[in-house]
Coordinates of C-alpha atoms in Angstrom, one line a residue:
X1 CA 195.1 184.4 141.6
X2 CA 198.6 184.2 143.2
X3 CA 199.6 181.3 145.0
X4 CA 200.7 182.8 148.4
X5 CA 203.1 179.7 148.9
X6 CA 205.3 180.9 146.0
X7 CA 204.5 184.7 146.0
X8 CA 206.5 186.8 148.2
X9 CA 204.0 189.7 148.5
X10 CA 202.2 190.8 151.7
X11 CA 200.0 193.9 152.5
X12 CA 202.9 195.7 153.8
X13 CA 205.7 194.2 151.4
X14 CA 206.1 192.7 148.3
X15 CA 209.1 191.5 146.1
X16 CA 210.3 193.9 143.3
X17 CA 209.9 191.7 140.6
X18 CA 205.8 191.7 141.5
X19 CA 205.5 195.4 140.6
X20 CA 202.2 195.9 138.9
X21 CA 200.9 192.6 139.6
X22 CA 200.0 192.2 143.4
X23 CA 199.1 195.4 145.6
X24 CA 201.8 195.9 148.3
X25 CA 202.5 198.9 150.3
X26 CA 206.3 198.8 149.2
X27 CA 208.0 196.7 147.0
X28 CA 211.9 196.0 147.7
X29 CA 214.4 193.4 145.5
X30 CA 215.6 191.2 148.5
X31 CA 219.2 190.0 149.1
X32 CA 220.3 186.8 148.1
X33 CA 221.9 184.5 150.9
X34 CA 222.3 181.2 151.9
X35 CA 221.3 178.2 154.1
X36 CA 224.3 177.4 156.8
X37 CA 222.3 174.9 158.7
X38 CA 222.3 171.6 157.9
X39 CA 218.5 171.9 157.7
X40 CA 216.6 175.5 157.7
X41 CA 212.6 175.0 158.8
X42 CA 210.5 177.2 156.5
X43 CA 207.1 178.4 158.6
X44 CA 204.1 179.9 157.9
X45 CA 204.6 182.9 160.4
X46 CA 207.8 184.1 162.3
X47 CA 207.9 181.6 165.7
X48 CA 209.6 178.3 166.4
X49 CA 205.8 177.2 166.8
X50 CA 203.9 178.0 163.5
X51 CA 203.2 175.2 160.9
X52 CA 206.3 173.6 158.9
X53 CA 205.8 174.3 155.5
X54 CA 209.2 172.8 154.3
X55 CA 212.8 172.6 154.9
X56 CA 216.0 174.2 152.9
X57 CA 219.0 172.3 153.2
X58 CA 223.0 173.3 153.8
X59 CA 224.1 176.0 150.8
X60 CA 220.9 176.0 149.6
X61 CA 219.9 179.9 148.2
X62 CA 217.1 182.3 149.3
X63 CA 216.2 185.9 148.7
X64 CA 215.1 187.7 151.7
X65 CA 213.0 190.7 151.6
X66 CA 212.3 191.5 155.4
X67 CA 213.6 190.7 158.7
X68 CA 211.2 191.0 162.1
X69 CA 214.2 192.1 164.4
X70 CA 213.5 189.1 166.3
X71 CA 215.1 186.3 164.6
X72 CA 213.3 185.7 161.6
X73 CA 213.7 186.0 157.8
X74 CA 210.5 186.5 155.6
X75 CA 211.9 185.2 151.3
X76 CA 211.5 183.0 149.0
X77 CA 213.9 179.5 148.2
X78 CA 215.6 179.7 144.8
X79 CA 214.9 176.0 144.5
X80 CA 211.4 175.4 144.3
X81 CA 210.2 179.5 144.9
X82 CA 208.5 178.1 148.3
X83 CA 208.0 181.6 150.5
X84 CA 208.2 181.5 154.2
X85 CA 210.2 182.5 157.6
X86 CA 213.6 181.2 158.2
X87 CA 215.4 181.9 161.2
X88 CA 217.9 184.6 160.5
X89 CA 220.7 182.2 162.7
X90 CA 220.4 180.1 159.5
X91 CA 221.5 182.0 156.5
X92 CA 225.0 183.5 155.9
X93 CA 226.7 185.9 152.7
X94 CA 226.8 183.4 149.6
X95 CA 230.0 181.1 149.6
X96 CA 231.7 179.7 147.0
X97 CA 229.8 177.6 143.7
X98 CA 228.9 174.3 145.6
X99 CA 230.9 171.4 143.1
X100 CA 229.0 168.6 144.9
X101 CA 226.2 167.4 147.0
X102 CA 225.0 164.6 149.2
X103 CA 223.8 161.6 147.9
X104 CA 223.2 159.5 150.9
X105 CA 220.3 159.9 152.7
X106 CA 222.2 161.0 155.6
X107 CA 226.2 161.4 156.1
X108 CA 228.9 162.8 159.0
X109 CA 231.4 165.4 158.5
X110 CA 234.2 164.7 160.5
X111 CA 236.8 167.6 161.5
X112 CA 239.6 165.3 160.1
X113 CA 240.8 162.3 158.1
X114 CA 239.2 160.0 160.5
X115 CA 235.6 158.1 161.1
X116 CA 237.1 157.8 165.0
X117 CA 236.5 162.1 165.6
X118 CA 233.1 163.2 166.6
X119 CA 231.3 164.4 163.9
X120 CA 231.3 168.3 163.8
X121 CA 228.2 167.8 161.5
X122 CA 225.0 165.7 160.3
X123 CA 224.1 166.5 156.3
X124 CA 221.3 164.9 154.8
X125 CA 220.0 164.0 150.8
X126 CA 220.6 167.1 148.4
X127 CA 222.5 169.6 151.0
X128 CA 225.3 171.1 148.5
X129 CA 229.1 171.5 149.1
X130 CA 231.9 173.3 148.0
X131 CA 234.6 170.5 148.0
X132 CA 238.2 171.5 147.8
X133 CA 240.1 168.5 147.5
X134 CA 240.1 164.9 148.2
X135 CA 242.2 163.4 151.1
X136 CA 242.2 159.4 150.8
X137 CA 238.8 158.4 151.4
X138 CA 237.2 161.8 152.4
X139 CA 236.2 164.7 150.2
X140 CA 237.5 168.0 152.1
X141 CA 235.2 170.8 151.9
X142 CA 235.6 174.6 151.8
X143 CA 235.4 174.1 155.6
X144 CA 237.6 171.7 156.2
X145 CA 235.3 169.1 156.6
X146 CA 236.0 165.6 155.6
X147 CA 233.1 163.6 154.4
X148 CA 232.9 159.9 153.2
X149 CA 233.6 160.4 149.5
X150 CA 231.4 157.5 148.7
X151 CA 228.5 159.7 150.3
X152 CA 229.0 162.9 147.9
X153 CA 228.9 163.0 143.9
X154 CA 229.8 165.8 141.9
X155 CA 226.6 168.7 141.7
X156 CA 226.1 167.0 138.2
X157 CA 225.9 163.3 139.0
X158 CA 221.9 161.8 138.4
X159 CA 220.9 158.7 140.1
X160 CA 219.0 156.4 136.9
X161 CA 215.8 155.3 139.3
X162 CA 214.4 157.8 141.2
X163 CA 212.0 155.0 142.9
X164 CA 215.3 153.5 144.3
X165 CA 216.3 156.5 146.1
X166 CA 212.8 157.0 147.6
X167 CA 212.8 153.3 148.8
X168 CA 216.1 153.9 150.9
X169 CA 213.9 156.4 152.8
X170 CA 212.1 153.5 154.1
X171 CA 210.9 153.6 158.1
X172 CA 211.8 157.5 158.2
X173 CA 209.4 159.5 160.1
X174 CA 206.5 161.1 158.8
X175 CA 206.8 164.5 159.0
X176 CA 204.2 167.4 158.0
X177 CA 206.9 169.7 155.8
X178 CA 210.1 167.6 156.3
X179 CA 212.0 166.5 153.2
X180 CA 214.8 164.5 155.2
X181 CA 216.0 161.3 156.2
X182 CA 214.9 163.0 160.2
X183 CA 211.6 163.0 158.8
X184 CA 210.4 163.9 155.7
X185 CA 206.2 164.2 154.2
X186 CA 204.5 162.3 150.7
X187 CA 205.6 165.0 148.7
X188 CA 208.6 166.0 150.4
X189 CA 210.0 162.3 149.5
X190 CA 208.7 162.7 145.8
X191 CA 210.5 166.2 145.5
X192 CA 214.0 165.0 147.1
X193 CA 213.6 161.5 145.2
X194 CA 213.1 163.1 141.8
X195 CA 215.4 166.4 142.3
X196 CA 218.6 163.3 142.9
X197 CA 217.4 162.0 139.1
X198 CA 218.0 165.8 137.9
X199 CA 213.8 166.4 137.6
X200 CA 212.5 169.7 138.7
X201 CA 209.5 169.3 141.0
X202 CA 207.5 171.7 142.9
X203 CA 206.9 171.4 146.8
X204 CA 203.4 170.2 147.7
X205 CA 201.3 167.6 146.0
X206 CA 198.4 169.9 144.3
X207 CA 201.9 171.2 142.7
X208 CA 203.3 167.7 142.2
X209 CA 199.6 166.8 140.5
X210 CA 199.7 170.0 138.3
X211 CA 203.0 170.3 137.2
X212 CA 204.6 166.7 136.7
X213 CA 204.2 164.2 134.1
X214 CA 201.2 163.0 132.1
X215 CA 198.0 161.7 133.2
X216 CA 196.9 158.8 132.3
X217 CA 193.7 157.4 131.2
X218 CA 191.8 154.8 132.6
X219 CA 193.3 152.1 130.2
X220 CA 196.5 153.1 130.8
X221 CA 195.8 153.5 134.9
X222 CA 195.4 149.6 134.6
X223 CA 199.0 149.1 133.6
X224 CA 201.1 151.0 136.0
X225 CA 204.8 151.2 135.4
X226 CA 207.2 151.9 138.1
X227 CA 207.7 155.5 138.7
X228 CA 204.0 156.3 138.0
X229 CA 202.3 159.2 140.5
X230 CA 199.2 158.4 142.3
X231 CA 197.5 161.3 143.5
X232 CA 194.8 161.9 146.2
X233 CA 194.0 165.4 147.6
X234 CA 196.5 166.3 149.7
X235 CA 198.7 163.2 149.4
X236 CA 201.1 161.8 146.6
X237 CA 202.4 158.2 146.0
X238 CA 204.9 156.2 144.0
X239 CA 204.2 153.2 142.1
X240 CA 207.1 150.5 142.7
X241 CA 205.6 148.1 140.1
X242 CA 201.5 147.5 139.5
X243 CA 201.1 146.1 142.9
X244 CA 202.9 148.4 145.1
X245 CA 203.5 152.3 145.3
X246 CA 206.0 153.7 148.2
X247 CA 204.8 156.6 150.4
X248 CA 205.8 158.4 153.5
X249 CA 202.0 159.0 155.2
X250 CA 200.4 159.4 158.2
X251 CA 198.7 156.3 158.8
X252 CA 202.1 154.5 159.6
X253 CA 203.7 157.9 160.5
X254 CA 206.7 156.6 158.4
X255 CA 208.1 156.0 154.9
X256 CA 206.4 152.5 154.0
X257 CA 206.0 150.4 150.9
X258 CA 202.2 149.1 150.9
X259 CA 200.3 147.1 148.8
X260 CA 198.5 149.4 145.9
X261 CA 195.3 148.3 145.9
X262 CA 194.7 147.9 150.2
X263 CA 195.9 151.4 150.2
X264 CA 193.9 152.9 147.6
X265 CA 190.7 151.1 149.6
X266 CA 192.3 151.9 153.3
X267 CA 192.7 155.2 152.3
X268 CA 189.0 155.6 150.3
X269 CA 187.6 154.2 153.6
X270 CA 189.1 157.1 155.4
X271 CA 187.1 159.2 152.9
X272 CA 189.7 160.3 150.0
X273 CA 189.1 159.1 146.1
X274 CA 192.2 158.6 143.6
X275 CA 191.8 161.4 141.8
X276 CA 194.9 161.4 139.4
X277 CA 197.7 158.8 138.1
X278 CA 200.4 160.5 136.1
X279 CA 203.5 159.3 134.1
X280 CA 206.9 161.0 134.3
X281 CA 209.1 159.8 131.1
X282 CA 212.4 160.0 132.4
X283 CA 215.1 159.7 129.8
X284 CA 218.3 158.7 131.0
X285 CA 221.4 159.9 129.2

């Protein structure tokens, strides 16, 4: 069974590369582009009012294998293979090879060498640049943008604790499919949080809880470390230490550091069971 979030195949159309696996009507091999918004939404269907599945951020690529006519894009994100609609308005021909990307959670580009100018943009955790020189205390982009150069970091820089970088997400908005400092979901935080360490992760939770890390038994679930995954269907945490975790959720409708073991009953109450508690070893280098 193909997973229709990361399979770019339809009745009508399919991607090239699913030839003689799926059963399409036509199969085509897409056009690579890119994201030129700060932030792209990724739907379910082609309207401004169908579900957020997730977001693609500033350079970030995409194959596209059909447009509507009427503003939307139907491919799939090189990133994490998520398959959705984009609004056409947002991609662009591929640029330059992005040398850097943003490591705060939210930054201004300025049209000069001054914090006094009105921003000419907003770019958020992860969204890539092309940076063409340095001028004092800005990094200049391709586009002449200058950014704070204590917000960027080379495209190969790793932050050591990726539990630190979801804890500056703190009182952001809950989102359903956002992965930004605007508002960003559980698993959207663990995918940004652990994609600034340099770890892969897939997009949704059942992903996150399939893919990541080891799981634990139930003598190791008694000694969480920091870092640890608690899963519940649907939903991901992180454990901050054994008493805490860190999760954006819907109960506060925000990023929020709780107490481990009233959440794991708050949330019980409201009918869901821990089902899984998996270990990521990170090794730093």
């Amino acid at each position: 069974m193909h997973d229709p979030r990361l399979t770019p195949a339809r009745p009508d159309l399919a991607a090239k590369y699913l030839e003689g696996k799926v059963a399409a009507a036509r199969f085509v091999a897409g056009e690579t582009f890119e994201v030129i918004d700060a932030l792209a939404p990724l739907r379910q269907a082609p309207s401004s009012n169908a579900e957020l599945m997730t977001q693609a951020l500033r350079c970030e690529r995409v194959t596209i294998y059909d447009r509507n006519g009427e503003g939307w894009a139907w491919g799939q994100l090189e990133a994490d293979g998520y398959v959705g609609w984009l609004p056409d308005a947002a991609l662009g021909k591929p640029g330059s090879t992005p040398t850097h990307r943003v490591t705060a959670i939210r930054t201004f580009a300025f049209p000069g060498p001054s914090i006094k100018l009105p921003p000419v943009e907003t770019l958020v955790m992860g969204s890539a640049l092309t940076v063409a020189r340095a001028d004092g205390a800005f990094a200049v982009t391709r586009e002449g943008w200058h950014l704070p150069r204590q917000h960027v970091a080379a495209i190969g820089h790793r932050e050591t604790d990726f539990v630190a970088v979801a804890e500056r997400f703190l009182g952001t908005p809950y989102l359903w499919g956002g992965k930004s400092s605007f508002g960003i979901d559980c698993s959207g935080l663990l995918q940004v949080s652990l994609n600034a360490a340099g770890i892969g992760c897939p997009r949704d939770s059942d992903m996150q809880q399939d893919g990541l890390g080891k799981l634990l038994d139930a003598t190791e679930a008694k000694r969480l470390r920091r870092g640890d995954l608690l899963f519940w269907k649907g939903h991901v945490a992180i454990a901050r230490d054994a008493d805490s975790i860190v999760h954006a959720n819907a109960h506060h409708m925000a990023t929020v550091v709780e107490d481990m073991r009233g959440a794991i009953a708050r949330i019980k109450a409201a009918g869901s069971e821990l089902v899984a508690i998996k270990r990521i070893e990170v090794v730093n280098t």
